[in-house]
Amino acid sequence: MRSLFASVSSLITGRRQAYLVPAMAVLCGIALTVLLLDFAGVPSAMTRLLTGARFELLEREPTGKIVIVDIDAQSLADVGVWPWPRRLYGDLIDRLVEDGAEQIALDIDFSTVSTTEDDAAFASAMERANGIVSLAMFRQKSHRSAARDGEMMVNRPIDRFLDVSWPVVVSVPIEADSRVWRNYWGEVIDGIPELSLSAFLGDASGPTDGNFWIDYSIDPSRLTTVSFTDVLNGTFPKDTFRGKKVVVGASAQELRDLFPVPVYGILPGSVIQSIAGESVLQNRALSMTGRDLLLALALVLAFPLIFAIDTNWKKRLAGLVAISAGLELAGLMIQSRYPVILQTGPAQVALILAGLHLVLKQIGFHQFLLRIARAQTQNSRRMLGQVFDDSFDAIVVMNAHREVVAASRAAIGMFPAGLKPGVMASDYLPAEMVEGAVAVLDQKGPAAAKPEMKTVRLNDKSGEPRMIEFIATGSSHLDISDEGVSEQSAVSLASLTCRDVTEERLANEKLAYLAKFEPLTGLLNRNSFVDGIAEHLLPMNLQQRPCILAIFSVRDLDRITASLGFSYTDRLRKKIARQLTGFLNANDLAASIGDDSFGCLAWVDDTAAAPGEFAARLRDAVATGYDIGGNRIPVTVNVGYTVAIGEIEDPNTLLRQARNALSRAQTGLASEIVGFDKNMEDGVNRRQKLEVELARALERNEMHVLYQPQVDLATGEMIGVEALMRWKHSELGMISPIEFISIAEESGRIIELGAWVLEQAMRDAATWTRPLRLAVNVSAVQLTRSDLPAAVKSALTKTGFAADRLDLEVTESLFIDESIDLKKPIAKLRKLGCSLAMDDFGTGYSGLGYILRFPFAKIKIDRSFVANMEKDRANIAIVKAVVDMAEAFGMTVVAEGIETIEHQKMLLDLGCTVGQGYYYSRPVPASEIANLLKMAA
Ligand code: C2E
Ligand code: MG
Ligand code: MG
């Protein structure tokens, strides 16, 4: 400070003298600039800014003389219509007068007529109020077409109201910043001077022209405000309005009487009028002054500071700030004490310009720009740092010394603990990554190769193996320092962007696996088997050795599933698959082709017998007993195969050939092996053809029934017959029931055929001389998917056959699926009087328990047990057990497939009393049975 005074006192000496003229010029420049800026409204804006700040600092209480009645949102909601019926205002005036109001001003538009009654009610209320009511009058831009555009028109209350009230002006001037800072004292309207509402509220008696600044240090929230509804309902403290000036106006947003103001944001017109009224009442109607004087003062005070070139520029700047603060302090003090606003805006702008001059002169214009740029750089650097840190990918930046320069948060989480700027990259990152980064750093210029995505494996912090995909990119970084940018400041960096792709890769691998293999067995699926065959069957391979494509299917897998459930079947398929791969050589292919079929491709010797031998060995390998969950499941298979020699065959053709051979093998009773031969192509779709033909078989009279006698084993006497269906196709000849029954079951045709057999057999049996028992086979499909009891009943009534001579033979497998409710149809059948026989006992998978749950009269022992009795002692024990159990439950045992006298003797010895088989008779036509009966008689 001392040096400052010193420089002022020695104005005239030495070097400084030379600066006197330039300093004056600077000052003039500043003054001129302020004047120029005035056109842009800058100094006025500055004044408003500072005045607003003063309003905020100074606080003033309202006098309490003015009370507002507010048309708020609640009032609007309570009345429900707008505009309100005028009589409501009449009621309001009555209430206010009643409570002792001194003046009432309604800041509401009454310039149009409403209903006669309402207007009358309002006018008479005003009349009763005896001249204390004032009504709003305002200027507005005209929208009427008659008036010129933009012309102002006056909205005044209708004459009827003006007769009993005073008009007051409520229009307010709006400043360049769109806010209401001032109010009029009044306006001359149609040659008559009228008071403004606020002048009226403030009891002003002076001239009605000109305006004043509203003192916004008076807090509008302290004004007493009562809701319109409360006044109407009388729910306000008594004497609220006694001796008060009451302003009625709207704060409800819907009514749009709202204006932006300084300090408080947006206020309703009535509140602005009230604050302005309070300003007048408190002698705080402010006037603005001092513009030029203050500007001149500022310039004079600033001059020595600009001139004192020997003094430190920072000190001189501080001097300017002190002048500025002093001005404001004076403004604040004066405004708090007198109704005067010091117009400091231009002076402050001049001081800012002087400060700018000092700064620019000191640091130079370029430096000034540079500093701004640096601040911006710092900001964007901070922002980039944040983006870097938050980035989804892990990013590590490395320099040519292989040091880590930066590591994002994701990177710190991904790599071993301790990774941070300054450490050696090779201590924390996998070698491949560091090499990748080094390679990028070594490449320079446009020759650099395109960055390439690579993958590394590493263990994460918990030791889990992870797959990380990364890409190394290079960049050269310019280090900007105070000295500026130089050649040496370019630094080469490599940035490693890494992403953990473990889950993604695992999912992809899994998908790839699923696309190629069957997940359960791990064998190739059918599509990839076809691809594999194509790869194997290259001509040069086939020249040397033939290739065999074999398919085998597990018999009765459906039945195994039905009795033991899918999980057993799954485990069984897994074991079979293992057995199959164990049987094959490493170069052979194994595939899962369907639910119950598997395929393989293998090389065989070039001899005629080799393929057949291979197929037999394959069958022996997979068709064995499998232990699953404590059950031993015997598996039999059918095998179909085809051979490729010399020429290449299309894999799909080979597959089809093997499939056809397999279909042929499946029609047999036993586990069969069938090799493909060209003739088979004719019967490709035999099954499909049979299905079509079967639909017409009955109407073409191709079906007939044969009967096989059932015999008393002790006496050889025929006691009954089993009806067996036969199909003789006009072209295809005899078709075995083993082949067509399953087709009929699949297509549902069996329901129709079964009903036909029942009726035909009963009709035939009715012609016989002796009342033989009649056994008819019924399929599971008939029992579960059709009304079998109804079909039996209809046949019985049509033929007159006695129901108690009828045995219905059902196979054991049917009873295994517990989910199907068979109790009801079986009970109905029993009610009709017929008996049930369990057919083919011993081939299913159930225990004896099942038999006891249903009311069987007969058990038929499957012919496989009878046929093997001589060879296998175990079969004898089984037959014995069945006979004993049947006896215990009062059931008859019927032995099937008796082909020799030995069979008959053994069965008799075991206690079996009834049997059937070729030994007695093959199935024969009904007429033959009639003949036999005649012969016996
Ligand atoms: P199934 O009910 O067990 O009938 C006995 C089968 O064994 C008959 O075969 C019969 O000809 C044959 N057979 C009888 N004695 C001997 C013998 O001593 N040795 C040998 N090896 N076989 C003997 P078929 O007629 O070929 O019928 C086969 C199967 O077709 C029947 O087995 C039955 O399940 C079914 N089937 C036949 N006709 C009908 C029918 O009308 N409806 C239904 N749903 N199924 C039928
Ligand atoms: Mg039968
Ligand atoms: Mg049978």
PDB file of C-alpha atoms in Angstrom, residues 667-790:
ATOM      1  CA  THR A 667     -40.381-106.802 -37.877  1.00  0.00           C
ATOM      2  CA  GLY A 668     -38.980-110.104 -36.631  1.00  0.00           C
ATOM      3  CA  LEU A 669     -39.825-111.504 -33.218  1.00  0.00           C
ATOM      4  CA  ALA A 670     -36.285-112.223 -32.156  1.00  0.00           C
ATOM      5  CA  SER A 671     -33.172-110.103 -32.014  1.00  0.00           C
ATOM      6  CA  GLU A 672     -32.381-110.001 -35.703  1.00  0.00           C
ATOM      7  CA  ILE A 673     -29.590-108.736 -37.898  1.00  0.00           C
ATOM      8  CA  VAL A 674     -30.394-107.668 -41.439  1.00  0.00           C
ATOM      9  CA  GLY A 675     -27.923-106.513 -44.060  1.00  0.00           C
ATOM     10  CA  PHE A 676     -29.115-104.158 -46.751  1.00  0.00           C
ATOM     11  CA  ASP A 677     -29.622-105.477 -50.245  1.00  0.00           C
ATOM     12  CA  LYS A 678     -30.805-103.664 -53.329  1.00  0.00           C
ATOM     13  CA  ASN A 679     -34.223-105.386 -53.353  1.00  0.00           C
ATOM     14  CA  MET A 680     -35.054-103.692 -50.094  1.00  0.00           C
ATOM     15  CA  GLU A 681     -35.280-100.356 -51.795  1.00  0.00           C
ATOM     16  CA  ASP A 682     -38.692-101.522 -53.076  1.00  0.00           C
ATOM     17  CA  GLY A 683     -39.940-101.938 -49.544  1.00  0.00           C
ATOM     18  CA  VAL A 684     -38.532 -98.660 -48.351  1.00  0.00           C
ATOM     19  CA  ASN A 685     -41.737 -97.386 -47.056  1.00  0.00           C
ATOM     20  CA  ARG A 686     -43.423-100.690 -46.365  1.00  0.00           C
ATOM     21  CA  ARG A 687     -44.571 -99.539 -42.970  1.00  0.00           C
ATOM     22  CA  GLN A 688     -46.043 -96.397 -44.447  1.00  0.00           C
ATOM     23  CA  LYS A 689     -47.651 -98.374 -47.206  1.00  0.00           C
ATOM     24  CA  LEU A 690     -49.152-100.854 -44.735  1.00  0.00           C
ATOM     25  CA  GLU A 691     -50.580 -98.012 -42.733  1.00  0.00           C
ATOM     26  CA  VAL A 692     -52.360 -96.693 -45.802  1.00  0.00           C
ATOM     27  CA  GLU A 693     -53.517-100.141 -46.878  1.00  0.00           C
ATOM     28  CA  LEU A 694     -54.758-101.037 -43.425  1.00  0.00           C
ATOM     29  CA  ALA A 695     -57.307 -98.237 -43.627  1.00  0.00           C
ATOM     30  CA  ARG A 696     -59.060-100.088 -46.481  1.00  0.00           C
ATOM     31  CA  ALA A 697     -58.456-103.654 -45.300  1.00  0.00           C
ATOM     32  CA  LEU A 698     -61.853-104.157 -43.620  1.00  0.00           C
ATOM     33  CA  GLU A 699     -63.948-102.780 -46.451  1.00  0.00           C
ATOM     34  CA  ARG A 700     -61.946-104.835 -48.940  1.00  0.00           C
ATOM     35  CA  ASN A 701     -62.686-107.969 -46.860  1.00  0.00           C
ATOM     36  CA  GLU A 702     -59.007-108.678 -46.424  1.00  0.00           C
ATOM     37  CA  MET A 703     -59.293-109.461 -42.735  1.00  0.00           C
ATOM     38  CA  HIS A 704     -60.295-112.797 -41.261  1.00  0.00           C
ATOM     39  CA  VAL A 705     -60.001-114.573 -37.958  1.00  0.00           C
ATOM     40  CA  LEU A 706     -58.290-117.889 -37.147  1.00  0.00           C
ATOM     41  CA  TYR A 707     -58.809-119.821 -33.942  1.00  0.00           C
ATOM     42  CA  GLN A 708     -56.247-121.771 -31.970  1.00  0.00           C
ATOM     43  CA  PRO A 709     -57.664-124.401 -29.616  1.00  0.00           C
ATOM     44  CA  GLN A 710     -56.939-124.164 -25.903  1.00  0.00           C
ATOM     45  CA  VAL A 711     -56.718-127.681 -24.451  1.00  0.00           C
ATOM     46  CA  ASP A 712     -57.072-129.416 -21.095  1.00  0.00           C
ATOM     47  CA  LEU A 713     -53.485-130.709 -20.763  1.00  0.00           C
ATOM     48  CA  ALA A 714     -54.517-133.828 -18.817  1.00  0.00           C
ATOM     49  CA  THR A 715     -57.210-135.084 -21.195  1.00  0.00           C
ATOM     50  CA  GLY A 716     -56.310-133.315 -24.487  1.00  0.00           C
ATOM     51  CA  GLU A 717     -59.870-132.088 -24.732  1.00  0.00           C
ATOM     52  CA  MET A 718     -60.497-128.685 -26.433  1.00  0.00           C
ATOM     53  CA  ILE A 719     -62.070-126.379 -23.902  1.00  0.00           C
ATOM     54  CA  GLY A 720     -61.695-123.050 -25.676  1.00  0.00           C
ATOM     55  CA  VAL A 721     -60.134-121.125 -28.520  1.00  0.00           C
ATOM     56  CA  GLU A 722     -58.044-117.942 -28.964  1.00  0.00           C
ATOM     57  CA  ALA A 723     -59.129-115.719 -31.799  1.00  0.00           C
ATOM     58  CA  LEU A 724     -56.163-114.462 -33.870  1.00  0.00           C
ATOM     59  CA  MET A 725     -56.536-111.859 -36.536  1.00  0.00           C
ATOM     60  CA  ARG A 726     -55.181-112.375 -40.036  1.00  0.00           C
ATOM     61  CA  TRP A 727     -54.617-109.985 -42.932  1.00  0.00           C
ATOM     62  CA  LYS A 728     -54.307-111.216 -46.464  1.00  0.00           C
ATOM     63  CA  HIS A 729     -53.446-108.319 -48.736  1.00  0.00           C
ATOM     64  CA  SER A 730     -54.368-108.668 -52.392  1.00  0.00           C
ATOM     65  CA  GLU A 731     -50.797-107.885 -53.574  1.00  0.00           C
ATOM     66  CA  LEU A 732     -48.562-108.208 -50.539  1.00  0.00           C
ATOM     67  CA  GLY A 733     -50.010-111.550 -49.429  1.00  0.00           C
ATOM     68  CA  MET A 734     -50.228-112.649 -45.800  1.00  0.00           C
ATOM     69  CA  ILE A 735     -49.028-110.001 -43.362  1.00  0.00           C
ATOM     70  CA  SER A 736     -48.090-111.097 -39.866  1.00  0.00           C
ATOM     71  CA  PRO A 737     -50.056-109.620 -36.949  1.00  0.00           C
ATOM     72  CA  ILE A 738     -46.681-108.919 -35.358  1.00  0.00           C
ATOM     73  CA  GLU A 739     -46.114-106.441 -38.187  1.00  0.00           C
ATOM     74  CA  PHE A 740     -49.562-104.941 -38.681  1.00  0.00           C
ATOM     75  CA  ILE A 741     -50.856-104.851 -35.089  1.00  0.00           C
ATOM     76  CA  SER A 742     -48.233-102.323 -34.053  1.00  0.00           C
ATOM     77  CA  ILE A 743     -48.978-100.215 -37.151  1.00  0.00           C
ATOM     78  CA  ALA A 744     -52.697-100.391 -36.341  1.00  0.00           C
ATOM     79  CA  GLU A 745     -51.950 -99.384 -32.769  1.00  0.00           C
ATOM     80  CA  GLU A 746     -49.887 -96.400 -33.837  1.00  0.00           C
ATOM     81  CA  SER A 747     -52.515 -95.150 -36.255  1.00  0.00           C
ATOM     82  CA  GLY A 748     -55.419 -95.904 -33.919  1.00  0.00           C
ATOM     83  CA  ARG A 749     -56.892 -98.227 -36.562  1.00  0.00           C
ATOM     84  CA  ILE A 750     -56.760-101.021 -33.939  1.00  0.00           C
ATOM     85  CA  ILE A 751     -59.911 -99.639 -32.298  1.00  0.00           C
ATOM     86  CA  GLU A 752     -61.949-100.353 -35.401  1.00  0.00           C
ATOM     87  CA  LEU A 753     -60.190-103.668 -36.123  1.00  0.00           C
ATOM     88  CA  GLY A 754     -60.509-104.784 -32.489  1.00  0.00           C
ATOM     89  CA  ALA A 755     -64.246-104.143 -32.476  1.00  0.00           C
ATOM     90  CA  TRP A 756     -64.542-106.091 -35.713  1.00  0.00           C
ATOM     91  CA  VAL A 757     -62.615-109.090 -34.298  1.00  0.00           C
ATOM     92  CA  LEU A 758     -64.791-109.176 -31.181  1.00  0.00           C
ATOM     93  CA  GLU A 759     -67.969-109.291 -33.209  1.00  0.00           C
ATOM     94  CA  GLN A 760     -66.662-111.731 -35.841  1.00  0.00           C
ATOM     95  CA  ALA A 761     -65.271-114.151 -33.244  1.00  0.00           C
ATOM     96  CA  MET A 762     -68.493-114.149 -31.229  1.00  0.00           C
ATOM     97  CA  ARG A 763     -70.543-114.688 -34.388  1.00  0.00           C
ATOM     98  CA  ASP A 764     -68.326-117.667 -35.362  1.00  0.00           C
ATOM     99  CA  ALA A 765     -68.307-119.132 -31.863  1.00  0.00           C
ATOM    100  CA  ALA A 766     -72.095-118.930 -31.681  1.00  0.00           C
ATOM    101  CA  THR A 767     -72.299-121.454 -34.544  1.00  0.00           C
ATOM    102  CA  TRP A 768     -70.269-124.099 -32.739  1.00  0.00           C
ATOM    103  CA  THR A 769     -72.048-127.052 -31.198  1.00  0.00           C
ATOM    104  CA  ARG A 770     -70.260-126.856 -27.871  1.00  0.00           C
ATOM    105  CA  PRO A 771     -70.096-123.775 -25.654  1.00  0.00           C
ATOM    106  CA  LEU A 772     -66.308-123.321 -25.941  1.00  0.00           C
ATOM    107  CA  ARG A 773     -64.636-120.433 -24.167  1.00  0.00           C
ATOM    108  CA  LEU A 774     -63.545-117.683 -26.504  1.00  0.00           C
ATOM    109  CA  ALA A 775     -60.364-115.678 -25.895  1.00  0.00           C
ATOM    110  CA  VAL A 776     -59.989-112.412 -27.840  1.00  0.00           C
ATOM    111  CA  ASN A 777     -56.886-110.199 -27.741  1.00  0.00           C
ATOM    112  CA  VAL A 778     -57.426-106.568 -26.906  1.00  0.00           C
ATOM    113  CA  SER A 779     -54.799-103.919 -27.356  1.00  0.00           C
ATOM    114  CA  ALA A 780     -53.726-101.340 -24.800  1.00  0.00           C
ATOM    115  CA  VAL A 781     -54.904 -98.659 -27.208  1.00  0.00           C
ATOM    116  CA  GLN A 782     -58.443-100.074 -27.150  1.00  0.00           C
ATOM    117  CA  LEU A 783     -58.512-100.084 -23.377  1.00  0.00           C
ATOM    118  CA  THR A 784     -57.059 -96.645 -22.847  1.00  0.00           C
ATOM    119  CA  ARG A 785     -58.186 -94.661 -25.854  1.00  0.00           C
ATOM    120  CA  SER A 786     -61.616 -96.083 -26.727  1.00  0.00           C
ATOM    121  CA  ASP A 787     -64.705 -97.221 -24.903  1.00  0.00           C
ATOM    122  CA  LEU A 788     -63.905-100.933 -24.901  1.00  0.00           C
ATOM    123  CA  PRO A 789     -66.758-101.905 -22.538  1.00  0.00           C
ATOM    124  CA  ALA A 790     -69.201-100.306 -25.005  1.00  0.00           C
TER     125      ALA A 790
END
